[in-house]
Amino acid sequence: MSGEEAPVWRPSVTPTRAVVTRDSRPRLPRHVVLRHDPARDRWLILVPERVLIPEPTAVVLLQEADGQRTVAEIAAHLAQTYAADAAVIEADAIEMFQDMSDRGFLTLVSEG
Amino acid sequence: MDEILAQDEFALVTRKGDTAKADYGIPLAVLVELTHRCPLQCPYCSNPVELEASGKELSTEEWLRVIDELAEIGVLQIHFSGGEPTVRKDLVQLVQRAHDVGLYSNLITSAVMLSRDKLQALADAGLNHVQISVQGANAAMADRVGGFKNGHAKKLEVAAWVHEMGLPLTVNAVMHRQNLPQLPEIIDLALQLRAQRLEVANVQYYGWALKNRASLMPSREQMDRATAIVESARSQLHGIMEIDYVIPDYYAERPKQCMGGWGRQFFNISPAGKVLPCHAAESITGLEFDSVRGNKSIRWIWDNSEAFNAYRGTGWMPEPCQSCEFKEIDFGGCRCQAFALTGKAGNTDPACAKSPHHKRIFEAALESAGGSDSFIYRNFSGGTPETDKA
């Protein structure tokens, strides 16, 4: 390919990336299963072709992701439970949920 | 919080209470080949060249017992594969049982035999994920590669149902010299089918694919172009569709970590119930494989059988593996490839540039590639040349 431009891929449709905000209502889709595994004594996330080991903070957040409550409501609830700053939890939560969403591991339930 | 995930490569093979690095752990996932029957005849099929006849297949009761046993020993995921797994009339029942005992289930299918009702029944039974193969971007290419008329159109129909039913979809595109020019359209197709994931999996040359190597092996220029296209697509699809990309061993400097290491975290069960370290392991002559039909438990086979222990960990390795800094990363590569190409399964995978066989075998193979485009189709009679069919 020397001398040629690197080939560029062009989609026929313009895809959009889901963006997580404090008003998003996240839940785990069917293909993402969070469970505690007694045999290995670990929390695990099962996804297609892989098994992921979540950090303890991610476990707590994902357990709260019920598709009913917003990220802001989840953060407020956790702030109360752990006597922590809601704004800090909310920022962490948005970052973690966005990362999960970008991997195709999160559904954002639309309102109404 | 920088990372959702722990980055310890050995964490998943560690059992409760273990502190040291383990050679192997509780298996994470099992690929069950329910049958070798398949309406497609792809010339790179990953099934063994000697297919198991339908009369030898495990019964429904036997598979149900196997599924229970897998869950009991701590297996997390089950991949229902084949052949074509939807050929089995009891598939819904098996998926239901996997769901009931807490196994994460994945269906690996060509989709050509799925009706809407059957797919709905699988979804209702708790299926977690569907993977549909495509052989090209259009019917002309795809139906010729699969050796099955109207297969491509049927796949598109089923993929649309998968989306409608809220099931997650991975598109698996097996790539080779003849369909690599369609890669941009294949990525676009996966996007239109609303796949969450696309596997751009270049053919790996064992079994049927090794028979067809001359008609499938891509050129270096094709590989470079494919890699650039995948990178371009990935940069535009971040957060939309994930692309897994596997290049053929022949163009890699280092071998693949085959099966995550022999007998380390995965195994396969053949249609007749043989418990195998990988889907091609039976090609290694001289290894004995235990069956779920024998009097031994799957747990016993995993821990104690000769076949699983033969190439487990790093103790068996010859040089240059033994002193190699990557030995716990690639685990010496693929045993089946070492056997097929060097005659000895205990040799370093010749895919590795450090293998004394690498130059002779791999460079010769690349030189010989690019002959006829004609396939030898996969079937129960050892293969049929494409020209004989026309």
XYZ file of C-alpha atoms in Angstrom:
502
model
C 0.000 0.000 0.000
C 3.023 2.300 -0.086
C 2.249 5.611 -1.741
C -1.524 5.161 -1.342
C -3.790 6.839 1.171
C -4.974 4.539 3.975
C -8.483 3.325 3.137
C -11.325 5.005 5.022
C -14.548 3.271 5.993
C -17.808 5.194 5.481
C -21.147 4.126 6.970
C -24.305 4.358 4.877
C -26.253 5.568 7.894
C -25.018 8.006 10.514
C -24.998 6.099 13.776
C -25.528 7.861 17.075
C -23.855 7.099 20.347
C -26.015 6.922 23.471
C -24.945 9.609 25.967
C -25.464 9.085 29.691
C -26.686 12.111 31.665
C -27.961 12.539 35.233
C -31.471 12.069 33.856
C -30.748 8.719 32.144
C -32.452 5.603 33.522
C -29.881 2.830 33.107
C -30.479 -0.898 33.281
C -28.545 -3.984 32.297
C -29.696 -5.576 29.022
C -30.398 -9.307 28.659
C -26.888 -10.061 27.489
C -25.212 -8.510 30.527
C -25.572 -10.471 33.740
C -24.173 -9.282 37.062
C -23.867 -12.084 39.585
C -21.912 -13.195 42.593
C -20.146 -16.454 41.874
C -19.787 -18.594 44.994
C -17.257 -20.975 43.390
C -14.777 -18.140 42.775
C -16.059 -15.889 45.584
C -16.244 -12.905 43.224
C -18.725 -10.577 41.639
C -18.684 -11.115 37.884
C -20.272 -9.538 34.826
C -21.155 -12.057 32.116
C -21.178 -10.629 28.597
C -20.909 -12.224 25.132
C -17.723 -14.286 24.870
C -16.279 -12.803 28.043
C -16.408 -12.641 31.800
C -15.516 -9.328 33.434
C -14.483 -8.682 37.020
C -16.077 -5.450 38.242
C -14.580 -3.110 40.814
C -16.615 -2.969 44.056
C -17.957 0.515 43.208
C -19.230 -0.715 39.839
C -21.059 -3.606 41.548
C -22.923 -1.197 43.836
C -23.871 1.109 40.947
C -24.951 -1.694 38.628
C -27.132 -3.227 41.345
C -28.984 0.077 41.500
C -29.503 0.288 37.718
C -33.122 -0.835 37.567
C -34.295 1.167 34.554
C -36.743 3.016 36.811
C -34.602 5.558 38.619
C -32.375 8.208 37.082
C -28.625 8.371 37.618
C -29.236 11.427 39.846
C -31.734 9.500 41.969
C -29.367 6.540 42.265
C -26.519 8.832 43.310
C -28.713 10.556 45.912
C -29.764 7.189 47.307
C -26.176 5.942 47.553
C -25.019 9.219 49.100
C -27.504 8.624 51.886
C -26.578 4.962 52.355
C -22.825 5.560 52.446
C -22.891 9.092 53.957
C -20.951 10.404 50.954
C -21.106 13.419 48.637
C -23.914 12.937 46.057
C -22.181 15.130 43.462
C -19.024 13.000 43.605
C -21.025 9.773 43.330
C -23.045 11.186 40.446
C -19.919 12.131 38.484
C -18.424 8.672 39.066
C -21.712 7.025 38.143
C -22.055 8.914 34.853
C -18.504 7.975 33.909
C -19.011 4.295 34.762
C -22.395 4.025 33.056
C -21.058 5.780 29.941
C -18.190 3.319 29.776
C -20.628 0.386 30.081
C -22.905 1.944 27.447
C -20.006 2.452 25.037
C -19.185 -1.250 25.305
C -22.797 -2.107 24.480
C -23.402 -3.312 28.050
C -26.093 -0.846 29.173
C -29.606 0.109 28.131
C -30.921 3.615 28.739
C -34.664 3.426 29.237
C -36.418 6.330 27.572
C -39.059 8.218 29.554
C -42.774 7.952 29.055
C -12.952 5.705 38.942
C -10.598 4.910 36.079
C -11.460 1.297 35.440
C -14.595 -0.722 35.853
C -12.587 -3.854 35.611
C -9.762 -5.490 37.433
C -6.824 -6.085 35.108
C -5.365 -9.232 36.644
C -4.967 -11.817 33.860
C -4.870 -14.650 36.385
C -7.808 -13.510 38.503
C -10.377 -15.542 36.593
C -8.611 -18.869 36.979
C -8.140 -18.393 40.716
C -10.334 -20.547 42.950
C -11.691 -19.428 46.272
C -8.869 -19.558 48.807
C -6.071 -19.749 46.185
C -3.260 -17.267 46.462
C -0.636 -18.485 43.992
C -0.892 -18.199 40.197
C -2.780 -21.259 39.027
C -2.151 -23.341 35.891
C -5.883 -23.619 35.486
C -9.098 -22.899 37.333
C -12.769 -23.660 37.272
C -13.775 -23.539 33.591
C -15.447 -20.251 32.659
C -17.233 -21.323 29.518
C -18.009 -24.455 27.564
C -18.711 -24.753 23.860
C -21.174 -27.562 23.217
C -21.288 -28.834 19.665
C -24.788 -30.300 19.728
C -24.449 -31.790 16.265
C -22.159 -31.753 13.260
C -25.160 -31.640 10.900
C -25.386 -28.312 9.046
C -27.134 -27.141 5.881
C -24.154 -24.919 5.051
C -20.876 -26.278 3.657
C -18.387 -23.493 4.444
C -14.914 -24.520 3.257
C -13.284 -23.209 6.470
C -15.619 -24.948 8.932
C -14.038 -25.301 12.382
C -15.487 -28.796 12.856
C -13.098 -31.710 12.445
C -12.642 -33.099 8.927
C -14.006 -36.396 10.291
C -17.504 -35.357 11.353
C -19.515 -37.271 13.961
C -22.633 -38.938 12.515
C -26.061 -37.977 13.851
C -26.596 -41.505 15.251
C -23.777 -40.909 17.745
C -25.167 -37.631 19.092
C -25.988 -37.352 22.778
C -29.686 -37.705 23.616
C -31.753 -34.915 25.159
C -31.497 -36.596 28.575
C -27.727 -36.830 28.270
C -27.372 -33.151 27.337
C -29.662 -32.117 30.203
C -27.481 -34.052 32.641
C -24.353 -32.436 31.146
C -25.857 -28.949 31.545
C -26.683 -29.638 35.200
C -23.167 -30.906 35.801
C -21.571 -27.852 34.149
C -23.489 -25.506 36.429
C -22.561 -27.593 39.493
C -18.823 -27.335 38.843
C -18.987 -23.546 38.428
C -19.079 -23.070 34.655
C -20.573 -19.642 33.873
C -21.332 -19.601 30.153
C -22.561 -22.152 27.639
C -22.231 -21.663 23.898
C -24.693 -23.755 21.885
C -22.912 -24.481 18.642
C -22.543 -27.150 15.998
C -22.690 -27.858 13.132
C -25.914 -25.986 13.160
C -27.409 -26.218 16.687
C -30.947 -25.410 15.504
C -30.973 -28.766 13.683
C -31.592 -30.294 17.123
C -35.308 -30.478 17.920
C -34.594 -30.189 21.654
C -32.679 -26.889 21.484
C -35.364 -24.857 23.283
C -35.448 -27.430 26.077
C -31.652 -27.297 26.455
C -31.611 -23.473 26.511
C -34.388 -23.514 29.105
C -32.385 -25.885 31.313
C -29.254 -23.736 30.973
C -31.313 -20.742 32.071
C -32.848 -22.658 34.989
C -29.454 -23.677 36.377
C -28.019 -20.163 35.970
C -25.798 -20.593 32.913
C -25.401 -17.633 30.547
C -26.403 -18.961 27.137
C -25.212 -18.011 23.689
C -26.530 -19.404 20.401
C -23.963 -19.645 17.605
C -25.999 -20.143 14.452
C -26.092 -19.754 10.692
C -29.767 -18.731 11.250
C -30.955 -20.330 8.006
C -33.210 -22.858 9.773
C -34.761 -20.495 12.323
C -38.455 -19.654 12.099
C -39.871 -16.644 13.893
C -41.704 -18.914 16.344
C -38.594 -20.925 17.109
C -36.592 -17.773 17.792
C -39.359 -16.454 20.057
C -39.389 -19.761 21.953
C -35.616 -19.511 22.446
C -35.979 -15.931 23.701
C -38.740 -17.011 26.085
C -36.543 -19.860 27.332
C -34.024 -17.257 28.517
C -31.416 -17.194 25.744
C -28.946 -14.390 26.575
C -27.302 -13.747 23.230
C -27.435 -14.643 19.529
C -24.490 -14.846 17.159
C -25.250 -15.077 13.452
C -22.584 -15.823 10.876
C -22.408 -14.041 7.534
C -20.315 -15.323 4.640
C -20.264 -12.118 2.596
C -21.911 -8.720 2.087
C -24.315 -9.938 -0.584
C -26.086 -13.117 -1.636
C -23.808 -13.809 -4.613
C -20.728 -14.069 -2.398
C -22.333 -15.386 0.788
C -24.399 -18.160 -0.803
C -21.434 -19.381 -2.839
C -19.105 -19.512 0.200
C -21.744 -21.256 2.321
C -22.763 -23.520 -0.537
C -26.402 -22.832 0.353
C -28.908 -21.048 -1.886
C -30.897 -18.117 -0.413
C -29.055 -18.456 2.879
C -27.954 -14.818 2.980
C -31.481 -13.416 2.556
C -32.732 -15.713 5.313
C -29.992 -14.519 7.684
C -31.015 -10.886 7.164
C -34.618 -11.779 7.932
C -33.692 -13.599 11.153
C -31.341 -10.809 12.248
C -34.254 -8.367 11.963
C -36.388 -10.636 14.192
C -33.545 -10.818 16.720
C -33.626 -7.038 16.986
C -37.438 -6.874 17.161
C -37.494 -9.388 20.016
C -34.961 -7.354 21.985
C -32.282 -10.027 21.765
C -28.675 -8.860 21.499
C -26.846 -9.705 18.273
C -23.266 -10.388 17.336
C -22.509 -10.722 13.629
C -19.661 -13.118 12.959
C -17.967 -12.527 9.622
C -15.343 -15.083 8.686
C -12.948 -13.396 6.284
C -10.571 -14.717 3.635
C -9.039 -13.738 0.324
C -12.288 -14.035 -1.622
C -14.580 -11.939 0.604
C -12.079 -9.463 2.074
C -12.841 -6.924 -0.700
C -16.383 -6.792 0.792
C -15.206 -5.903 4.299
C -16.427 -2.257 4.212
C -19.914 -3.422 3.124
C -19.913 -6.198 5.758
C -19.212 -3.688 8.544
C -22.012 -1.513 7.170
C -24.342 -4.526 7.009
C -23.688 -5.371 10.678
C -24.478 -1.764 11.574
C -27.732 -1.855 9.598
C -28.688 -5.123 11.338
C -28.122 -3.237 14.618
C -25.562 -5.687 15.902
C -23.946 -4.709 19.185
C -20.817 -6.550 18.161
C -19.120 -7.568 14.953
C -16.439 -10.224 14.821
C -14.167 -9.761 11.843
C -12.530 -13.140 12.165
C -9.999 -14.085 9.564
C -9.930 -17.789 8.832
C -7.548 -19.787 10.993
C -5.999 -22.572 8.973
C -6.809 -25.872 10.661
C -8.996 -28.768 9.554
C -11.237 -27.836 6.641
C -9.567 -24.453 6.235
C -6.157 -26.079 5.935
C -7.561 -28.222 3.103
C -8.736 -24.979 1.448
C -5.759 -22.829 2.332
C -4.728 -22.056 -1.243
C -8.167 -20.656 -2.106
C -8.639 -18.734 1.158
C -5.294 -17.259 2.226
C -5.250 -13.476 1.826
C -2.281 -11.470 0.583
C -0.230 -9.157 2.802
C -1.736 -6.173 0.932
C -5.263 -7.413 1.656
C -4.463 -7.811 5.345
C -2.969 -4.319 5.604
C -6.008 -2.863 3.897
C -8.431 -4.810 6.131
C -6.614 -3.654 9.257
C -6.828 -0.014 8.117
C -10.545 -0.350 7.356
C -11.262 -1.909 10.751
C -9.339 0.905 12.460
C -11.253 3.510 10.472
C -14.611 1.900 11.339
C -13.712 1.523 15.003
C -12.877 5.195 15.311
C -16.355 6.089 13.990
C -18.275 3.410 15.868
C -17.016 4.017 19.398
C -19.983 3.474 21.707
C -22.137 2.134 18.844
C -20.794 -1.207 17.687
C -17.784 -3.060 18.987
C -15.529 -4.742 16.422
C -13.406 -7.734 17.382
C -10.673 -8.282 14.841
C -8.562 -11.417 14.457
C -5.841 -11.688 11.827
C -4.582 -15.048 10.534
C -1.647 -16.502 12.452
C 0.298 -16.352 9.224
C 0.509 -12.566 9.440
C 1.101 -12.309 13.172
C 4.516 -12.184 14.805
C 3.381 -14.126 17.818
C 0.893 -16.979 18.178
C -2.624 -16.601 19.545
C -3.388 -17.514 23.125
C -5.385 -20.454 21.840
C -8.440 -21.227 24.018
C -6.859 -18.951 26.617
C -4.288 -21.697 27.240
C -4.853 -25.460 26.909
C -7.166 -26.778 29.629
C -6.975 -23.478 31.487
C -10.440 -21.897 31.367
C -12.472 -23.388 28.504
C -13.394 -26.723 26.995
C -15.626 -28.235 24.312
C -18.014 -31.143 24.215
C -18.410 -32.915 20.878
C -21.796 -34.138 19.530
C -21.017 -37.640 20.818
C -20.003 -36.333 24.237
C -16.216 -36.256 24.067
C -14.728 -33.670 26.424
C -12.098 -31.778 24.440
C -9.580 -29.047 25.286
C -10.522 -27.345 21.996
C -12.745 -28.036 18.988
C -9.845 -29.381 16.918
C -8.097 -31.416 19.634
C -9.126 -34.757 18.123
C -6.874 -33.985 15.160
C -3.923 -34.700 17.485
C -3.415 -38.434 17.182
C -2.249 -40.304 20.255
C -4.279 -38.299 22.771
C -7.125 -40.120 24.547
C -10.295 -38.139 25.226
C -12.821 -39.020 27.908
C -16.546 -38.920 27.217
C -19.492 -37.725 29.296
C -20.918 -41.156 28.482
C -18.205 -42.888 30.507
C -18.297 -43.382 34.260
C -16.260 -40.281 35.059
C -17.675 -36.894 36.043
C -16.888 -33.813 33.981
C -15.116 -32.387 37.035
C -12.864 -35.474 37.170
C -12.118 -35.248 33.451
C -11.230 -31.546 33.734
C -8.921 -32.110 36.702
C -7.380 -35.484 35.939
C -7.624 -36.599 32.327
C -4.462 -37.207 30.380
C -5.615 -35.017 27.502
C -6.236 -31.937 29.642
C -3.004 -32.314 31.595
C -0.800 -33.000 28.558
C -0.284 -29.332 27.638
C -1.651 -27.510 30.661
C 0.327 -24.666 32.204
C 3.954 -24.112 31.195
C 5.761 -27.229 32.477
C 5.403 -29.179 29.204
C 6.948 -26.433 27.090
C 10.103 -26.944 25.021
C 12.486 -24.166 24.071
C 12.083 -21.487 22.777
C 8.849 -21.308 24.859
C 10.314 -22.327 28.218
C 12.560 -19.295 28.562
C 10.228 -16.941 26.667
C 8.879 -13.873 28.436
C 5.500 -14.388 26.734
C 4.959 -17.973 27.888
C 2.179 -17.009 30.303
C 0.600 -14.733 27.700
C 0.255 -17.017 24.663
C 0.873 -20.368 26.446
C 2.871 -21.589 23.463
C 0.067 -20.967 20.939
C -2.001 -23.701 19.332
C -1.234 -27.406 19.942
C -3.344 -28.513 16.971
C -1.460 -26.224 14.619
C 1.880 -27.440 15.987
C 0.751 -31.031 15.351
C -0.694 -30.404 11.894
C 2.293 -28.457 10.589
C 5.310 -29.875 12.474
C 4.044 -33.385 13.282
C 4.460 -32.892 17.046
C 1.814 -31.304 19.290
C 4.443 -30.513 21.937
C 6.414 -28.236 19.610
C 6.199 -24.453 19.739
C 3.353 -23.270 17.509
C 5.053 -22.585 14.151
C 2.990 -19.364 14.004
C 5.566 -17.956 16.413
C 8.473 -16.178 14.757
C 10.752 -17.846 17.355
C 9.774 -21.364 16.222
C 12.545 -23.123 14.268
C 9.798 -24.261 11.840
C 8.303 -20.801 11.300
C 10.239 -19.724 8.226
C 9.953 -23.005 6.339
C 6.254 -23.552 6.981
C 4.695 -20.119 7.102
C 6.647 -18.400 4.387
C 6.153 -21.352 2.051
C 2.399 -21.263 2.745
C 2.173 -17.580 1.848
C 4.065 -18.161 -1.378
C 1.764 -21.004 -2.387
C -1.411 -19.031 -1.588
C -3.247 -17.363 -4.405
C -3.799 -20.313 -6.719
C -7.274 -21.502 -7.605
C -10.350 -19.831 -6.086
C -12.234 -23.126 -6.164
C -13.384 -24.499 -2.775
C -13.610 -27.962 -1.301
C -16.992 -27.851 0.429
C -17.414 -29.304 3.913
C -19.625 -32.383 4.209
C -19.840 -35.840 5.779
C -18.059 -37.516 2.861
C -14.718 -35.793 3.349
C -15.434 -32.781 1.122
C -16.672 -32.065 -2.393
C -14.739 -29.876 -4.852
C -16.731 -26.857 -6.006
C -16.362 -27.646 -9.699
C -18.051 -31.044 -9.205
C -21.181 -29.332 -7.906
C -21.663 -26.864 -10.720
